[in-house]
mmCIF file of C-alpha atoms in Angstrom:
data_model
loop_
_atom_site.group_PDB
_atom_site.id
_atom_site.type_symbol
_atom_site.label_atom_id
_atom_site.label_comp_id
_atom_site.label_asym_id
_atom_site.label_seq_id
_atom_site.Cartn_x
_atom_site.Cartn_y
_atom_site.Cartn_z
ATOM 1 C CA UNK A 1 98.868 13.095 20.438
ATOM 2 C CA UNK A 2 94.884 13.571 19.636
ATOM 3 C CA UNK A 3 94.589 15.776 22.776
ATOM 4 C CA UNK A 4 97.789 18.312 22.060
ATOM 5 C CA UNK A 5 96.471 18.771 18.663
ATOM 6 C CA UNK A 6 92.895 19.165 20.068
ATOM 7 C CA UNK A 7 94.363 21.833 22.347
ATOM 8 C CA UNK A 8 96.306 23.891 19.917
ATOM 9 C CA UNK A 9 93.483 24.278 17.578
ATOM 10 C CA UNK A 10 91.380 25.405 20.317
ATOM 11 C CA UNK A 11 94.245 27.854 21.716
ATOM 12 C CA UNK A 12 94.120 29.195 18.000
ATOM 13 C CA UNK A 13 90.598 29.720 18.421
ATOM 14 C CA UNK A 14 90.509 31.416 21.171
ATOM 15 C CA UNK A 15 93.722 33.841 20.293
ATOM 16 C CA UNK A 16 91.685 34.946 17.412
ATOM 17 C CA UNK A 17 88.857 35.682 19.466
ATOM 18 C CA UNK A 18 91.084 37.965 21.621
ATOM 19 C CA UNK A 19 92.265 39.233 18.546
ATOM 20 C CA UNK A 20 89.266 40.440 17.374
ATOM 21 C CA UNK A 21 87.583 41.640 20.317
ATOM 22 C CA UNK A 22 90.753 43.798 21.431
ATOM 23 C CA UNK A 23 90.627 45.269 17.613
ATOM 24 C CA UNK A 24 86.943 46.285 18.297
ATOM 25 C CA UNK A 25 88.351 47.951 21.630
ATOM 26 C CA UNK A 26 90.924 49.410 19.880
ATOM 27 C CA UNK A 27 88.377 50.588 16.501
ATOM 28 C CA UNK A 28 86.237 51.903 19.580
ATOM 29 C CA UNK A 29 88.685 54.072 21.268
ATOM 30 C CA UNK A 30 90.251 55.738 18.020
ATOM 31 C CA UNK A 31 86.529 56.602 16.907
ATOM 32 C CA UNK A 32 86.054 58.274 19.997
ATOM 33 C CA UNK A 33 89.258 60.134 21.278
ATOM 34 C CA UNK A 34 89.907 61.567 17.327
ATOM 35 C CA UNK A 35 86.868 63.767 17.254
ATOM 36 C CA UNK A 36 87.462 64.348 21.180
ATOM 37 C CA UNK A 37 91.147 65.322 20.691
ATOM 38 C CA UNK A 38 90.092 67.849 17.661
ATOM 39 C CA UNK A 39 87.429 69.432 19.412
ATOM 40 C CA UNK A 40 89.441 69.560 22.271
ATOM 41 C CA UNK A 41 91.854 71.137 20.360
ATOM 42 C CA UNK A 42 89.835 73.962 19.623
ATOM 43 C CA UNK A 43 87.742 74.966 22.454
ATOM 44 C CA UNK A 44 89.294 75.762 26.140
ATOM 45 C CA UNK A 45 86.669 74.823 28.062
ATOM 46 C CA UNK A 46 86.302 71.411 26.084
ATOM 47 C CA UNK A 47 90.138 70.592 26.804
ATOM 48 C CA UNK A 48 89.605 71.205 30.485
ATOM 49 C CA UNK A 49 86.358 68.854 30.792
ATOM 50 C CA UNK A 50 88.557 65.952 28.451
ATOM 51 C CA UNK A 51 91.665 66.626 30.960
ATOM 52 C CA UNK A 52 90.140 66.618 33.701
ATOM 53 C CA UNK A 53 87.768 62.994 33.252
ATOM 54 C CA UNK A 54 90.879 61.225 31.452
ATOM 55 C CA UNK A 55 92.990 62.047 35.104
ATOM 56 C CA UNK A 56 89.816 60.735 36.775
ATOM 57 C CA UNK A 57 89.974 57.656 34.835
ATOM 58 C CA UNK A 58 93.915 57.206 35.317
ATOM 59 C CA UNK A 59 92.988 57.706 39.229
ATOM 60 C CA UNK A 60 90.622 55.455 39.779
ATOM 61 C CA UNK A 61 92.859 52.125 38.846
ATOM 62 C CA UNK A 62 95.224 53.079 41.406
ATOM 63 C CA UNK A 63 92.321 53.419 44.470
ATOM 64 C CA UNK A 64 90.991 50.409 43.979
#
């Protein structure tokens, strides 16, 4: 019974690990595509450049 108890205090460990690291990802993202996505907003050329590297980025998962 030591070892279950052992294992679900480490599996809580570790699920607030992943916790926290995907909030930083998350934190990360939102700081970025908010000034991105207001800039882009005003300036053509800007929205073209942002369209045009996030299609990139949706293509390359699917080549490899």
């Amino acid at each position: 019974m030591t070892a279950l108890w052992q294992a679900l205090l480490q599996l809580g460990d570790e699920l607030a690990a992943h916790i926290v690291l995907s909030a930083a990802a998350i934190a990360l993202g939102i700081a970025l595509a908010l000034p991105l996505a207001v800039w882009a907003s005003r300036s053509r050329h800007v929205a073209r450049i942002a369209l045009s590297f996030a299609s990139l980025v949706q293509t390359i998962p699917a080549l490899a």
